[in-house]
Coordinates of C-alpha atoms in Angstrom, one line a residue:
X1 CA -33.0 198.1 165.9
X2 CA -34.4 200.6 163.2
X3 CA -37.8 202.7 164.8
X4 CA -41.1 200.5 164.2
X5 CA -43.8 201.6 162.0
X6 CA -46.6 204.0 162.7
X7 CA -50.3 204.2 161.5
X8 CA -52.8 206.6 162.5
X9 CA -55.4 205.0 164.9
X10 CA -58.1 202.9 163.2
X11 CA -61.4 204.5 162.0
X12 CA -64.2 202.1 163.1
X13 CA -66.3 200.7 160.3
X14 CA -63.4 201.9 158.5
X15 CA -60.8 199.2 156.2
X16 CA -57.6 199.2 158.4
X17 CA -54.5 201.6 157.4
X18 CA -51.6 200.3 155.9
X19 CA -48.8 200.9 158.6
X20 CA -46.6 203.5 157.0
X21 CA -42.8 202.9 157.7
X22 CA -40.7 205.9 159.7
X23 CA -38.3 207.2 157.6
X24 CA -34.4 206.5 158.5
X25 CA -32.5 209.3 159.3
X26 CA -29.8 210.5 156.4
X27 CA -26.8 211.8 156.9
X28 CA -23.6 211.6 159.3
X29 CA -20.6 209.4 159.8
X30 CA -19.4 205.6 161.3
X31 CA -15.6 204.8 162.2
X32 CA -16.3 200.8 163.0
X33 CA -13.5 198.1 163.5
X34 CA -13.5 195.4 161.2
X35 CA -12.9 191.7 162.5
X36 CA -9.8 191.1 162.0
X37 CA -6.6 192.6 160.8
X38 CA -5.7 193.8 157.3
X39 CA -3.7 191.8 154.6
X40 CA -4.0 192.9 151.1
X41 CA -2.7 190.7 148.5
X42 CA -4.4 192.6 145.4
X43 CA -6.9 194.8 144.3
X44 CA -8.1 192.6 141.8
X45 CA -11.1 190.8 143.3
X46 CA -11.2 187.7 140.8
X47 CA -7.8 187.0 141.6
X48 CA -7.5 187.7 145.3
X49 CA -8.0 184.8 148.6
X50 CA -7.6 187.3 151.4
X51 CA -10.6 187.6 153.3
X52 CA -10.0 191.3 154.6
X53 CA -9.7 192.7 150.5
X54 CA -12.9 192.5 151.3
X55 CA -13.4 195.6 153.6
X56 CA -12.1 197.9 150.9
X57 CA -13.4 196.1 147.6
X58 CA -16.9 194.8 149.0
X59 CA -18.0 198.3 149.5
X60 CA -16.9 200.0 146.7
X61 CA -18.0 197.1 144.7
X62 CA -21.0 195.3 143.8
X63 CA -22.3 191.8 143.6
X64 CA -24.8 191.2 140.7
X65 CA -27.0 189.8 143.8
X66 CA -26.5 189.5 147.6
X67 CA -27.2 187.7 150.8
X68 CA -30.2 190.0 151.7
X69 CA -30.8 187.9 155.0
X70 CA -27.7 186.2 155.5
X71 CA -29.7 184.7 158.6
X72 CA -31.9 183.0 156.8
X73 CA -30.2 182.1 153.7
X74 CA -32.1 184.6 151.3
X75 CA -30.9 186.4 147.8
X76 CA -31.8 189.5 146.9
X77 CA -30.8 191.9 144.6
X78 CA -27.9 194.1 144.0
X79 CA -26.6 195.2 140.2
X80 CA -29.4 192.7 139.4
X81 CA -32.5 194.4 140.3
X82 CA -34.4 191.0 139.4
X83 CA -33.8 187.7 137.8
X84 CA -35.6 184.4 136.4
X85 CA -34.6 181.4 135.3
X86 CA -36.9 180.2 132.1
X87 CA -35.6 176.6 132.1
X88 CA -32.9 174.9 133.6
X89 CA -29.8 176.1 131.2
X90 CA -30.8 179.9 131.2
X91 CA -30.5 182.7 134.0
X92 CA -31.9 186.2 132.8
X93 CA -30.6 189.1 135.3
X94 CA -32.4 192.6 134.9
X95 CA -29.5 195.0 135.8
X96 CA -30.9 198.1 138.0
X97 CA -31.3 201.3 135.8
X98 CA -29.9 203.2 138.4
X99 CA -26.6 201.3 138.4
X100 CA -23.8 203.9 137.9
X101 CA -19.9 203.2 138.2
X102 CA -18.4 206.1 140.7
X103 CA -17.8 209.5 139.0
X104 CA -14.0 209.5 139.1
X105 CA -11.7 208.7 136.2
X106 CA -11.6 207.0 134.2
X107 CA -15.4 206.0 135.1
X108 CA -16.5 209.3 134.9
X109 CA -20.0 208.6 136.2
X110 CA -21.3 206.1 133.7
X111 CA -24.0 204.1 133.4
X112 CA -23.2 199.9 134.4
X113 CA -24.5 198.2 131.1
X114 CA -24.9 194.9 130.3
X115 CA -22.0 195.2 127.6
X116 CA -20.1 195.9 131.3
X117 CA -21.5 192.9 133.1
X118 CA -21.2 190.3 130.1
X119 CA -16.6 191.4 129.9
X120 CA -17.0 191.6 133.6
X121 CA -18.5 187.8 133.6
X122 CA -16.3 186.3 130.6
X123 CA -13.2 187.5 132.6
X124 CA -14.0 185.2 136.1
X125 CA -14.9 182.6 133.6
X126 CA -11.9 182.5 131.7
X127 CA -9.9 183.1 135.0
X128 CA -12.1 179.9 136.6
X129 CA -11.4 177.9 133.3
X130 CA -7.8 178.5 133.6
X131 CA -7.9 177.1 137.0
X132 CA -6.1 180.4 138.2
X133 CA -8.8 181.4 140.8
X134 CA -7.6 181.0 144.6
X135 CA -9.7 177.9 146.1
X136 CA -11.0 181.0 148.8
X137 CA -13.6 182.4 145.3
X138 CA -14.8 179.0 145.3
X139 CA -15.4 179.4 141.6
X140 CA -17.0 176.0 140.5
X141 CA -20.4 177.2 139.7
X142 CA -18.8 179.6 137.0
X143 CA -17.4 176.8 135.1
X144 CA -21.5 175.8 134.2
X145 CA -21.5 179.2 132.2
X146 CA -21.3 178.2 128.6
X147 CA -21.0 182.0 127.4
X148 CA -23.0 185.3 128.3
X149 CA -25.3 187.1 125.7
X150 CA -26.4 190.5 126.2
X151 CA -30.2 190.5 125.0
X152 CA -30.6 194.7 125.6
X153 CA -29.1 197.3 127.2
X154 CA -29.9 196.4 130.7
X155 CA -30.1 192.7 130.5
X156 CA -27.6 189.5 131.1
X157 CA -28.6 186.1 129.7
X158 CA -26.1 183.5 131.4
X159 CA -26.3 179.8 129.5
X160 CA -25.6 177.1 131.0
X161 CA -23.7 173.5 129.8
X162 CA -25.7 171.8 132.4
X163 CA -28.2 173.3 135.6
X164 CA -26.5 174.7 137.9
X165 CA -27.8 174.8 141.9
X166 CA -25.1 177.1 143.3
X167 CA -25.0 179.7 140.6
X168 CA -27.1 182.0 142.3
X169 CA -24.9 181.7 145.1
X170 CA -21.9 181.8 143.3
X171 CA -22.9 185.6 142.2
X172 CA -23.7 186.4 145.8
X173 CA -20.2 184.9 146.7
X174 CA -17.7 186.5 148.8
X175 CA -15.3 187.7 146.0
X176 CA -18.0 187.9 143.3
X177 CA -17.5 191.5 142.6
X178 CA -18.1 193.4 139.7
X179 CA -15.2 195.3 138.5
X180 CA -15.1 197.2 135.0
X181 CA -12.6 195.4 133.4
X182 CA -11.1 197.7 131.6
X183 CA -9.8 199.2 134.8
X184 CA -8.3 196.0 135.5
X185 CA -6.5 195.1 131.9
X186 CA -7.3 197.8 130.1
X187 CA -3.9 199.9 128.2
X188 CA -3.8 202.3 131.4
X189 CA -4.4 199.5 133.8
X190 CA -1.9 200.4 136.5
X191 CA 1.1 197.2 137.4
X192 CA 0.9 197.5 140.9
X193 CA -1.8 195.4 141.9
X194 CA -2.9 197.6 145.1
X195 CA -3.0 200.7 143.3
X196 CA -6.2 202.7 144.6
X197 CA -7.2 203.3 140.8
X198 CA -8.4 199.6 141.2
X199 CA -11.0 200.9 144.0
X200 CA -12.9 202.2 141.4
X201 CA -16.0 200.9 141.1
X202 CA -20.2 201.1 141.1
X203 CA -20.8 200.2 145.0
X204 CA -22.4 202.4 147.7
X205 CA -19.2 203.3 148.8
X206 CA -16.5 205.7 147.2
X207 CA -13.3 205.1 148.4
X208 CA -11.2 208.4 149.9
X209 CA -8.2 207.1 151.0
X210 CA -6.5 206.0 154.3
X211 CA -6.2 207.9 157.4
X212 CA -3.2 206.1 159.5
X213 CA -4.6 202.7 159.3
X214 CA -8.2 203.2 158.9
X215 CA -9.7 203.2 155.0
X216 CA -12.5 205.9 154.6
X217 CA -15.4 206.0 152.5
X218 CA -17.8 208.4 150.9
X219 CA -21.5 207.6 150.1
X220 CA -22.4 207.1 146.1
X221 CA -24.9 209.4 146.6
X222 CA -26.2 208.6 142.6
X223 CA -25.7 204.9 142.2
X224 CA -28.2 201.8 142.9
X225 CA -27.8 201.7 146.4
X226 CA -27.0 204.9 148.4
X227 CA -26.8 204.5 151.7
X228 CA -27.8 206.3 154.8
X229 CA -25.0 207.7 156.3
X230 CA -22.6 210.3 154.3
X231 CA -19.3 208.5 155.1
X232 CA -17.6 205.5 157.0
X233 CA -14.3 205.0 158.3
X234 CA -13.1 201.2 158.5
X235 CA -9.7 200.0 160.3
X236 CA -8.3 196.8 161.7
X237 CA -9.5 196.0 165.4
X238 CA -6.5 197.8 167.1
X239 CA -6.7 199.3 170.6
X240 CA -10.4 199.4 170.0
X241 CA -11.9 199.8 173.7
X242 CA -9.5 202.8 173.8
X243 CA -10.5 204.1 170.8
X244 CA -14.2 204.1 171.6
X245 CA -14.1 205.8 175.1
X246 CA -11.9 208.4 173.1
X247 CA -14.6 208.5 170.7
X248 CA -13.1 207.4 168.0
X249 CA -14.9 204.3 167.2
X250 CA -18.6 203.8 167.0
X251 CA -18.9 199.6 167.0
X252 CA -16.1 197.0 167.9
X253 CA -15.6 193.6 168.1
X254 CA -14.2 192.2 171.2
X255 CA -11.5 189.8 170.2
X256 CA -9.8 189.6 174.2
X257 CA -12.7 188.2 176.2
X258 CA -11.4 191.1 179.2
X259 CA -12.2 193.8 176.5
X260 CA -15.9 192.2 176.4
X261 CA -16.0 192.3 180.0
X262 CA -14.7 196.1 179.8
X263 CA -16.9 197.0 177.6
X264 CA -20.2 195.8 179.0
X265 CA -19.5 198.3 182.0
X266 CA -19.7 201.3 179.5
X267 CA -23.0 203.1 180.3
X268 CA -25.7 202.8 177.2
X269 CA -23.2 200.3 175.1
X270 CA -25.0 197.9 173.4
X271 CA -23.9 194.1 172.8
X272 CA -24.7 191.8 169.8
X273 CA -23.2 187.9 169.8
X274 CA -20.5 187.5 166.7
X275 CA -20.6 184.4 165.2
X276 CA -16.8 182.9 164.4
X277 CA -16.3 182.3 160.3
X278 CA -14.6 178.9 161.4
X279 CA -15.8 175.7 162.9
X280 CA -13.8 173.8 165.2
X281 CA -13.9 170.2 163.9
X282 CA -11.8 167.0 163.7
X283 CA -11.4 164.7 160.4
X284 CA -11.0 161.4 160.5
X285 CA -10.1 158.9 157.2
X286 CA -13.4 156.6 157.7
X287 CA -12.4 154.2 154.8
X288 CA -10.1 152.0 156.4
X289 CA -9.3 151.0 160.1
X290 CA -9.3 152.1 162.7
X291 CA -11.9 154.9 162.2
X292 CA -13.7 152.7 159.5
X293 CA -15.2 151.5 163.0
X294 CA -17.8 154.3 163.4
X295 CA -17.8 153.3 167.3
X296 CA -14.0 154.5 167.7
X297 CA -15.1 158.4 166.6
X298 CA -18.6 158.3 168.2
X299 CA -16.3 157.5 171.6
X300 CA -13.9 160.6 171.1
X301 CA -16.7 162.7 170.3
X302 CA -18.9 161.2 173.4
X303 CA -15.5 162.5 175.1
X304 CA -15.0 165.7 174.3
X305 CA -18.7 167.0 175.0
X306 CA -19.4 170.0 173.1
X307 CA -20.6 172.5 176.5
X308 CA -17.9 170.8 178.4
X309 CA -15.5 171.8 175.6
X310 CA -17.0 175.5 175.2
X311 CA -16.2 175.7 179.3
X312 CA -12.8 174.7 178.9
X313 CA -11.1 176.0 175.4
X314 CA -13.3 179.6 175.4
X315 CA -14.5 179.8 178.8
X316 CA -17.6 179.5 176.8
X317 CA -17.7 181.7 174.4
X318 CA -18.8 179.1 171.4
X319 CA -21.6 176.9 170.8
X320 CA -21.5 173.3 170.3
X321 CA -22.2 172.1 166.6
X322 CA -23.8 169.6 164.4
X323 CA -23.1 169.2 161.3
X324 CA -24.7 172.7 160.1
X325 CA -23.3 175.3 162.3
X326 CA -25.4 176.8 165.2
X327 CA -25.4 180.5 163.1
X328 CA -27.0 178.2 160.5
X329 CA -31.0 178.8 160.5
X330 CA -31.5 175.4 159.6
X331 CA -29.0 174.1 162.1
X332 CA -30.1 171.1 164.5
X333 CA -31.6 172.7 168.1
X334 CA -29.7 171.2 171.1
X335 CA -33.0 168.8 172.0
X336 CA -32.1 166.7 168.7
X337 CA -28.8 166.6 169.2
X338 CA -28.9 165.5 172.8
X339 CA -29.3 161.7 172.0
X340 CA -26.4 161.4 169.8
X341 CA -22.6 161.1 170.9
X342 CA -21.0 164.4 172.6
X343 CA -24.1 166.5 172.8
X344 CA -25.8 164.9 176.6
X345 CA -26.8 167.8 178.9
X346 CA -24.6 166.1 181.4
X347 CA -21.2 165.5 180.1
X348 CA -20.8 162.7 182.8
X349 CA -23.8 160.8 181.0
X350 CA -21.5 161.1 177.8
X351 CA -18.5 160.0 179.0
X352 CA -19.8 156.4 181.0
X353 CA -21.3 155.9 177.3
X354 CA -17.8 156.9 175.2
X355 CA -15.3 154.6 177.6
X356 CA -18.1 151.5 176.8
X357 CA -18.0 152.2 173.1
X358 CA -14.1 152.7 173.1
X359 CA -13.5 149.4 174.7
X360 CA -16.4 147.6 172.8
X361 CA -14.9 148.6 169.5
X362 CA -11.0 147.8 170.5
X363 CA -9.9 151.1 170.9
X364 CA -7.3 150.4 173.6
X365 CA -5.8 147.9 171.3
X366 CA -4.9 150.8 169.6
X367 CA -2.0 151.9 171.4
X368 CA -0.6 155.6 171.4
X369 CA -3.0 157.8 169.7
X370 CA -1.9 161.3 167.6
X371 CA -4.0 164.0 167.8
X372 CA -2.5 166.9 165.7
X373 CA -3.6 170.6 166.9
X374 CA -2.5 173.3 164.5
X375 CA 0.2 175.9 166.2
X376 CA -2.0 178.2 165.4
X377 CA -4.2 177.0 167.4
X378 CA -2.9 175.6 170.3
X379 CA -0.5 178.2 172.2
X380 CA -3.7 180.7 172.0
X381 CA -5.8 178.1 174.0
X382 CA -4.2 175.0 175.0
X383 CA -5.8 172.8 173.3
X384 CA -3.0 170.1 173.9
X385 CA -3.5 170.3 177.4
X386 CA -7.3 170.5 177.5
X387 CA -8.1 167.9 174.9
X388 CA -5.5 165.4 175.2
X389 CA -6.1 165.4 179.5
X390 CA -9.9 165.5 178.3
X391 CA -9.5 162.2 176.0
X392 CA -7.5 160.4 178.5
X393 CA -9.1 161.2 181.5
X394 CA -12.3 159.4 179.7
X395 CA -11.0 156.6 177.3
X396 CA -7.7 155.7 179.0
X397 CA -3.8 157.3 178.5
X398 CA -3.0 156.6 175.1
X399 CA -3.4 160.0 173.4
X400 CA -0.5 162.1 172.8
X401 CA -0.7 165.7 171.7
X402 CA 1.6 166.7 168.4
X403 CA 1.7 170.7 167.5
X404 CA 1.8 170.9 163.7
X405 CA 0.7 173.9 161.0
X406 CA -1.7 174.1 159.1
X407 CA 0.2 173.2 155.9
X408 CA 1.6 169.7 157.5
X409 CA -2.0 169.3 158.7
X410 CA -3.4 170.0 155.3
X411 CA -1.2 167.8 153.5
X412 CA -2.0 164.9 155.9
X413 CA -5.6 165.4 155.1
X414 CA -5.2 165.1 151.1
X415 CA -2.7 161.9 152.1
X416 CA -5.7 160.1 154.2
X417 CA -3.0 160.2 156.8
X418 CA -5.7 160.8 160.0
X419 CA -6.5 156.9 159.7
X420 CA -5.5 154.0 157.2
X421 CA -3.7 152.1 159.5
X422 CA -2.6 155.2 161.4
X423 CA -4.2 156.3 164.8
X424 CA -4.2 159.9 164.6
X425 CA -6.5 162.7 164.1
X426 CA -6.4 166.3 164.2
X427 CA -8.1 168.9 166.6
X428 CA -8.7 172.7 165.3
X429 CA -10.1 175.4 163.0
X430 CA -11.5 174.2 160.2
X431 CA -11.6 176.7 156.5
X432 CA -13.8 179.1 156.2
X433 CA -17.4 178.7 155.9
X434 CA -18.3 179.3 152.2
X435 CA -21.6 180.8 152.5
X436 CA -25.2 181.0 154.5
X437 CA -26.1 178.4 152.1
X438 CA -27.0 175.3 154.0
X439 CA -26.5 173.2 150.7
X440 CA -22.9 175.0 150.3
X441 CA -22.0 174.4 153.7
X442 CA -22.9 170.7 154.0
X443 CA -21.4 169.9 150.6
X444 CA -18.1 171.5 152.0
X445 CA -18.2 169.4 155.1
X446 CA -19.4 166.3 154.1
X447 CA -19.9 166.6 149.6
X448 CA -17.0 163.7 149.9
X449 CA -19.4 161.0 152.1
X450 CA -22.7 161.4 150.4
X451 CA -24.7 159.2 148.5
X452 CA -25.7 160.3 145.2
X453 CA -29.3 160.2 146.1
X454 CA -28.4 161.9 148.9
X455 CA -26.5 164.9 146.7
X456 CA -29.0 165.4 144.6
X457 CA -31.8 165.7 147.9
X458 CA -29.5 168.3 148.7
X459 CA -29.1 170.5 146.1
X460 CA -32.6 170.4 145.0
X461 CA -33.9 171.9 148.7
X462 CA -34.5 175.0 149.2
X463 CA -31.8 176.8 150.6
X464 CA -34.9 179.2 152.9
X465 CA -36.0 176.1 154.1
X466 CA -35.0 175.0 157.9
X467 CA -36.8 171.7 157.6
X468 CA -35.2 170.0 154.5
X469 CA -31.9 169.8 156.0
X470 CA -33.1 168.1 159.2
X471 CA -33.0 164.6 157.7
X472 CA -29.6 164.8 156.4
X473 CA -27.8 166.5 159.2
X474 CA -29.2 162.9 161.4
X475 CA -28.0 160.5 159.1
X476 CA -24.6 162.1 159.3
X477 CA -24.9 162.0 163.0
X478 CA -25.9 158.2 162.6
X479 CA -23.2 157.4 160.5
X480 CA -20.5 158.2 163.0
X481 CA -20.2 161.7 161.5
X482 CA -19.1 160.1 158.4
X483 CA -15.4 161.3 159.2
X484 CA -16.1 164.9 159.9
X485 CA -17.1 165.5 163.5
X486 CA -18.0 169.1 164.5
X487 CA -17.0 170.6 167.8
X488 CA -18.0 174.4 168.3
X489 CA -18.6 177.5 166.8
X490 CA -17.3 180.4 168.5
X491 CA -19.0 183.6 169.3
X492 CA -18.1 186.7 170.6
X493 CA -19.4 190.2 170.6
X494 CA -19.8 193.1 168.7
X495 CA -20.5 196.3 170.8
X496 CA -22.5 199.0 169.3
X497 CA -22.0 202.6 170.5
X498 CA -25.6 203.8 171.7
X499 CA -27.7 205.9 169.0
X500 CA -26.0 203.9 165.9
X501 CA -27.9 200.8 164.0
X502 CA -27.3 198.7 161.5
X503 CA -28.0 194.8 160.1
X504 CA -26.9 192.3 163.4
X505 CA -23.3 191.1 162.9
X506 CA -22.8 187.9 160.7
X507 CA -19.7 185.6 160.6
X508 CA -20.1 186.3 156.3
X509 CA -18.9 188.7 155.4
X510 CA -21.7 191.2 154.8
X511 CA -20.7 195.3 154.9
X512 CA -22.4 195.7 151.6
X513 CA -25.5 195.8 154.0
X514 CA -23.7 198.9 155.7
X515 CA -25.7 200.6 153.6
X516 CA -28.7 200.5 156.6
X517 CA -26.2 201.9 158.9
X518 CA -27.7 205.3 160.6
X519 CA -27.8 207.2 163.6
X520 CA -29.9 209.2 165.8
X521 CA -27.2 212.5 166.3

């Protein structure tokens, strides 16, 4: 953690000094591992769904605002060095003076302007309208923009059709970068879509090229938000325990549980947990039988007990969930969700519980019951085995595994396919979360089985505060999970090389915050 403040000692009869923050050091280098591998499909942030673009565009990019406490669900700002919202149809963002694109052609060092930001905005609207974005930009929110007026140099004035809840998230969103767009379309916009051109941009970070596999980075020393250190390298997270006792790597993630164990034997290392992106969950089509019998999924989920699940699947390295995910602020503490089905201290206790609700509601009438567990999924950790002998060990021997992908599984989803006269589920990852939002998160799980009093509770919370999702997350739990029943969130661990900081890992995607990164030689 970054050096506490200091204050000279208090003068008495005197008023108390204001504690005067330590200055970070400036200067020197990171190589860090990213979480996973590197797939790049394009350049061209509006227009890309891969997740690791991100590495290379979210730091030479900017957001007009960001997650400035991921943790705790709190905006701050980025290109947008402040915003209000005068009534309900009108967002005003004040666009940092300071903002400069990177001085390298054809930016040349320029100031960001609003002119900038309002093409910059009418292209993802236009892209949203035309229902090209990939479902990963989760674009909705921009479709509330009525058009974009530029009331002065340095100032945006978005208009709405109708209020909009998530737009402030929206900007903050994962893909929501700002990209001159004249780079992008412009008459010497290059045709191949990963052309490094395209890394152009008005971020903390100036792109220098690749070194084998690992991108490297330069500090924009003159823009909005320079950062710390004077360069970072980034690359996938190969060979990394070898490549930090060779020194070549300054923080890791540990994606084999033996590297972990490694690791921790290194003198001075330092370990922070690493929330998954992903929840393991299981749907089920609630609207007709069987699973229109809420008793029926309370008894598979008294079954699979969430720290008896954790034990088995990751040797337990994952955290059971509710219906907000344990990284979630406002998530549900394990004493309220002990009472309900899955979550009982003693797994035992859960079980005598799920075989009398299984049999109460008919469930051995049932006959043979499919679970499907993506391929993906399954070969890594067995689930077949460890769920199926888990379920039938409990309720009786009537559940049969089935090893699927992703796409069948998906497909079977959108068909209602996991119930409606069928007895089948399906066990595995779920999509990605969307956002620290607990409003965007809740809506993704479980937007389809709330009540429209219930929707608009939701969206008018505050996303800061814990408490207002508390009520909600129980009446799901009530409800039989209302067809969406959490399992676990997995964590690992980062490892931290002694004498580096930076923000605590976060399963979003948040390396615009490497900008804090420093160290102490």
């Amino acid at each position: 953690m970054p050096p506490g403040p200091s204050a000279a000692p208090p003068v008495p009869g005197a008023p108390a000094a204001t504690p005067t923050p330590t200055p970070l050091p400036r200067g020197g280098r990171l190589a860090i591992a990213a979480a996973a591998g590197f797939d790049f499909d394009t350049f061209d942030a509006a227009r890309s769904g891969e997740p690791s673009v991100v590495e290379l565009l979210g730091r030479v990019h900017a957001r007009l605002i960001q997650w400035a406490d991921p943790a705790a669900a709190v905006l701050g700002p980025d290109l947008a060095a402040a915003w209000e919202q005068p009534d309900p149809l009108t967002l005003v963002l004040r666009l940092d003076p300071r903002a400069r694109w990177h001085d390298v052609p054809p930016l040349a060092g320029a100031p960001v302007t609003a002119a900038g930001v309002q093409a910059h905005l009418a292209r993802v609207v236009a892209i949203a309208r035309a229902g090209d974005a990939p479902r990963s930009q989760r674009s909705a929110a921009l479709l509330d923009i009525a058009r974009v007026e530029t009331p002065g140099l340095a100032a945006v004035r978005l208009v709405l059709d109708r209020p909009s809840p998530l737009l402030l998230p929206a900007l903050a969103g994962e893909f929501a970068l700002v990209q001159p767009p004249a780079v992008l379309e412009g008459p010497s916009a290059p045709s191949d879509p990963l052309d490094p051109a395209l890394l152009a941009g008005c971020g903390p970070w100036v792109f220098s090229g690749f070194d084998g596999p690992a991108a490297r980075f330069r500090a924009h020393a003159s823009g909005h938000r320079s950062p710390l250190l004077d360069a970072m390298a980034v690359s996938p997270p190969v060979d990394t325990l070898a490549r930090y006792r060779a020194g070549e790597l300054d923080e890791f993630p540990a994606i084999d549980p033996r590297d972990a164990e490694a690791a921790r034997a290194l003198p001075g290392i330092v370990e922070l947990p690493r929330f998954h992106r992903e929840l393991v969950l299981s749907t089920f089509a609630a609207s007709g039988p069987p699973w229109s019998d809420p008793r029926l999924v309370e008894a598979i989920s008294g079954a699979l007990n969430r720290t008896c699940l954790a034990d088995a699947l990751f040797a337990g390295r994952a955290r059971p969930s509710g219906p907000l995910p344990p990284v979630s602020r406002a998530a549900l503490e394990p004493p309220v969700l002990a009472p309900f089905p899955g979550y009982a201290a003693d797994a035992a206790d859960d079980a005598r519980a799920a075989r009398q609700r299984w049999e109460a509601a008919g469930g051995p009438s049932l006959g043979p019951v499919t679970v499907d567990i993506p391929s993906i999924f399954d070969p890594r950790y067995a689930a077949s085995a460890v769920v199926i002998a888990r379920l039938n060990d409990v309720l009786g021997p009537q559940f049969r595994p089935a090893v699927e992908t992703y796409t069948t599984i998906a497909r079977r989803v959108q068909e209602g396919a996991y119930g409606n006269g069928r007895a089948a589920f399906w066990f595995g990852w779920g999509t990605p979360l969307p956002s620290p939002d607990p409003r965007e998160l809740l809506l993704d799980l479980y937007g389809h089985a709330l009540a429209p009093a219930e929707r608009s509770n939701l969206l008018a919370a505050d996303p800061a505060d814990s408490a207002a999702f508390a009520g909600l997350q129980r009446a799901i739990l009530r409800d039989g999970f209302r067809g969406v029943v959490p399992w676990l969130q997995q964590v690992g661990e980062t490892f931290r090389r002694p004498g580096t900081f930076g923000p605590p890992p976060s399963p979003f995607w948040d390396g615009y915050r490497d900008v804090q990164r420093y160290r102490l030689s």
